[in-house]
Amino acid sequence: MTDAIGATGAYAAAAAASTTSSSGTSATGFNAMGSDAFLKLLVAQLKYQDPSHPADGTQMLGQTAQFQMVEKLQQMADQNTQLLAEQQTLASVGLVGRTVAYSDNGHAASGVVSSVRFSPGGPVLTIGSTEVPLTAVTEVRSS
């Protein structure tokens, strides 16, 4: 990472300390950095740059643009995850009263969905006295 930024050994040490202090643990990559860590790295780069070879403004703008792009992509990924969870919730509610086939420990079974419980791991269907995760459903039939 330090070669891509063109930093000196002092900058690398400052960057590691900055990343560690902002997150509590050492970051393993650019995705683990937040806005605060990025700004600290940028300030450290300016502070420890070689005075005879000052940082190029276009390079810094490029780094800032890359950081913003990664941040936006992470926001989009989070929104997609949330959208998927909402779609699973809607789909599972639509299964109440319907007959579904599902795989239970490698054995095929079926039954009518009587209720849905929403857990952090995703919707769980109640079929008779059995709780079945939505991901185990293999077929849906009208009752």
GROMACS .gro file of C-alpha atoms in nm:
model
  143
    1MET     CA    1   0.000   0.000   0.000
    2THR     CA    2   0.278   0.245   0.080
    3ASP     CA    3   0.442   0.208  -0.263
    4ALA     CA    4   0.116   0.300  -0.437
    5ILE     CA    5   0.095   0.619  -0.233
    6GLY     CA    6   0.465   0.695  -0.271
    7ALA     CA    7   0.527   0.729   0.102
    8THR     CA    8   0.849   0.703   0.297
    9GLY     CA    9   0.918   0.461   0.583
   10ALA     CA   10   0.819   0.732   0.832
   11TYR     CA   11   0.486   0.772   0.656
   12ALA     CA   12   0.426   0.398   0.665
   13ALA     CA   13   0.485   0.394   1.041
   14ALA     CA   14   0.252   0.692   1.087
   15ALA     CA   15  -0.010   0.528   0.867
   16ALA     CA   16   0.001   0.205   1.066
   17ALA     CA   17  -0.026   0.396   1.393
   18SER     CA   18  -0.312   0.605   1.255
   19THR     CA   19  -0.505   0.303   1.135
   20THR     CA   20  -0.448   0.119   1.462
   21SER     CA   21  -0.553   0.414   1.676
   22SER     CA   22  -0.867   0.491   1.478
   23SER     CA   23  -1.008   0.139   1.473
   24GLY     CA   24  -0.855  -0.018   1.783
   25THR     CA   25  -0.697  -0.295   1.577
   26SER     CA   26  -0.464  -0.298   1.281
   27ALA     CA   27  -0.656  -0.265   0.955
   28THR     CA   28  -0.585  -0.529   0.693
   29GLY     CA   29  -0.685  -0.336   0.384
   30PHE     CA   30  -0.834  -0.028   0.229
   31ASN     CA   31  -1.190  -0.154   0.284
   32ALA     CA   32  -1.132  -0.161   0.659
   33MET     CA   33  -1.051   0.211   0.663
   34GLY     CA   34  -1.307   0.473   0.746
   35SER     CA   35  -1.313   0.840   0.654
   36ASP     CA   36  -1.121   0.940   0.966
   37ALA     CA   37  -0.841   0.693   0.897
   38PHE     CA   38  -0.817   0.808   0.535
   39LEU     CA   39  -0.785   1.171   0.640
   40LYS     CA   40  -0.518   1.080   0.896
   41LEU     CA   41  -0.325   0.894   0.627
   42LEU     CA   42  -0.353   1.190   0.393
   43VAL     CA   43  -0.223   1.430   0.660
   44ALA     CA   44   0.059   1.188   0.744
   45GLN     CA   45   0.150   1.167   0.375
   46LEU     CA   46   0.176   1.545   0.356
   47LYS     CA   47   0.367   1.566   0.683
   48TYR     CA   48   0.630   1.306   0.592
   49GLN     CA   49   0.669   1.376   0.221
   50ASP     CA   50   1.011   1.446   0.075
   51PRO     CA   51   1.042   1.830   0.048
   52SER     CA   52   1.248   1.799  -0.270
   53HIS     CA   53   0.968   1.592  -0.432
   54PRO     CA   54   0.635   1.734  -0.307
   55ALA     CA   55   0.316   1.536  -0.358
   56ASP     CA   56   0.140   1.580  -0.688
   57GLY     CA   57  -0.202   1.745  -0.651
   58THR     CA   58  -0.357   1.531  -0.922
   59GLN     CA   59  -0.234   1.217  -0.747
   60MET     CA   60  -0.399   1.329  -0.422
   61LEU     CA   61  -0.722   1.409  -0.604
   62GLY     CA   62  -0.710   1.064  -0.761
   63GLN     CA   63  -0.662   0.901  -0.421
   64THR     CA   64  -0.953   1.100  -0.280
   65ALA     CA   65  -1.174   0.999  -0.573
   66GLN     CA   66  -1.079   0.633  -0.530
   67PHE     CA   67  -1.163   0.649  -0.161
   68GLN     CA   68  -1.501   0.808  -0.233
   69MET     CA   69  -1.574   0.541  -0.494
   70VAL     CA   70  -1.493   0.260  -0.251
   71GLU     CA   71  -1.710   0.428   0.013
   72LYS     CA   72  -2.005   0.455  -0.231
   73LEU     CA   73  -1.963   0.093  -0.342
   74GLN     CA   74  -1.974  -0.016   0.023
   75GLN     CA   75  -2.294   0.186   0.072
   76MET     CA   76  -2.446   0.017  -0.235
   77ALA     CA   77  -2.347  -0.327  -0.105
   78ASP     CA   78  -2.509  -0.249   0.231
   79GLN     CA   79  -2.826  -0.131   0.056
   80ASN     CA   80  -2.836  -0.447  -0.157
   81THR     CA   81  -2.801  -0.662   0.155
   82GLN     CA   82  -3.087  -0.474   0.319
   83LEU     CA   83  -3.301  -0.505   0.005
   84LEU     CA   84  -3.241  -0.881  -0.009
   85ALA     CA   85  -3.347  -0.918   0.354
   86GLU     CA   86  -3.665  -0.721   0.286
   87GLN     CA   87  -3.742  -0.934  -0.021
   88GLN     CA   88  -3.697  -1.252   0.184
   89THR     CA   89  -3.934  -1.112   0.446
   90LEU     CA   90  -4.202  -1.039   0.186
   91ALA     CA   91  -4.156  -1.377   0.020
   92SER     CA   92  -4.184  -1.565   0.349
   93VAL     CA   93  -4.503  -1.383   0.449
   94GLY     CA   94  -4.654  -1.486   0.117
   95LEU     CA   95  -4.593  -1.852   0.203
   96VAL     CA   96  -4.827  -1.858   0.505
   97GLY     CA   97  -5.111  -2.101   0.426
   98ARG     CA   98  -4.927  -2.257   0.134
   99THR     CA   99  -4.780  -2.605   0.106
  100VAL     CA  100  -4.403  -2.614   0.076
  101ALA     CA  101  -4.151  -2.889   0.024
  102TYR     CA  102  -3.822  -2.856   0.208
  103SER     CA  103  -3.505  -3.044   0.285
  104ASP     CA  104  -3.469  -3.142   0.652
  105ASN     CA  105  -3.120  -3.282   0.718
  106GLY     CA  106  -3.107  -3.436   0.372
  107HIS     CA  107  -3.463  -3.578   0.392
  108ALA     CA  108  -3.740  -3.433   0.181
  109ALA     CA  109  -4.052  -3.327   0.368
  110SER     CA  110  -4.352  -3.105   0.307
  111GLY     CA  111  -4.631  -2.933   0.491
  112VAL     CA  112  -4.844  -2.622   0.524
  113VAL     CA  113  -4.676  -2.307   0.655
  114SER     CA  114  -4.868  -2.188   0.961
  115SER     CA  115  -4.651  -1.890   1.061
  116VAL     CA  116  -4.326  -1.706   0.999
  117ARG     CA  117  -4.072  -1.594   1.258
  118PHE     CA  118  -3.812  -1.334   1.167
  119SER     CA  119  -3.467  -1.406   1.306
  120PRO     CA  120  -3.130  -1.237   1.248
  121GLY     CA  121  -3.035  -1.529   1.022
  122GLY     CA  122  -3.342  -1.480   0.803
  123PRO     CA  123  -3.708  -1.585   0.804
  124VAL     CA  124  -3.799  -1.916   0.970
  125LEU     CA  125  -4.119  -2.093   0.863
  126THR     CA  126  -4.328  -2.297   1.107
  127ILE     CA  127  -4.459  -2.612   0.941
  128GLY     CA  128  -4.652  -2.821   1.192
  129SER     CA  129  -4.416  -2.834   1.490
  130THR     CA  130  -4.103  -2.797   1.274
  131GLU     CA  131  -3.918  -2.472   1.219
  132VAL     CA  132  -3.768  -2.452   0.870
  133PRO     CA  133  -3.539  -2.175   0.743
  134LEU     CA  134  -3.662  -2.013   0.424
  135THR     CA  135  -3.341  -2.123   0.251
  136ALA     CA  136  -3.439  -2.490   0.300
  137VAL     CA  137  -3.760  -2.456   0.094
  138THR     CA  138  -3.730  -2.637  -0.238
  139GLU     CA  139  -4.086  -2.613  -0.376
  140VAL     CA  140  -4.403  -2.411  -0.318
  141ARG     CA  141  -4.752  -2.543  -0.401
  142SER     CA  142  -5.093  -2.387  -0.357
  143SER     CA  143  -5.295  -2.551  -0.079
   0.00000   0.00000   0.00000
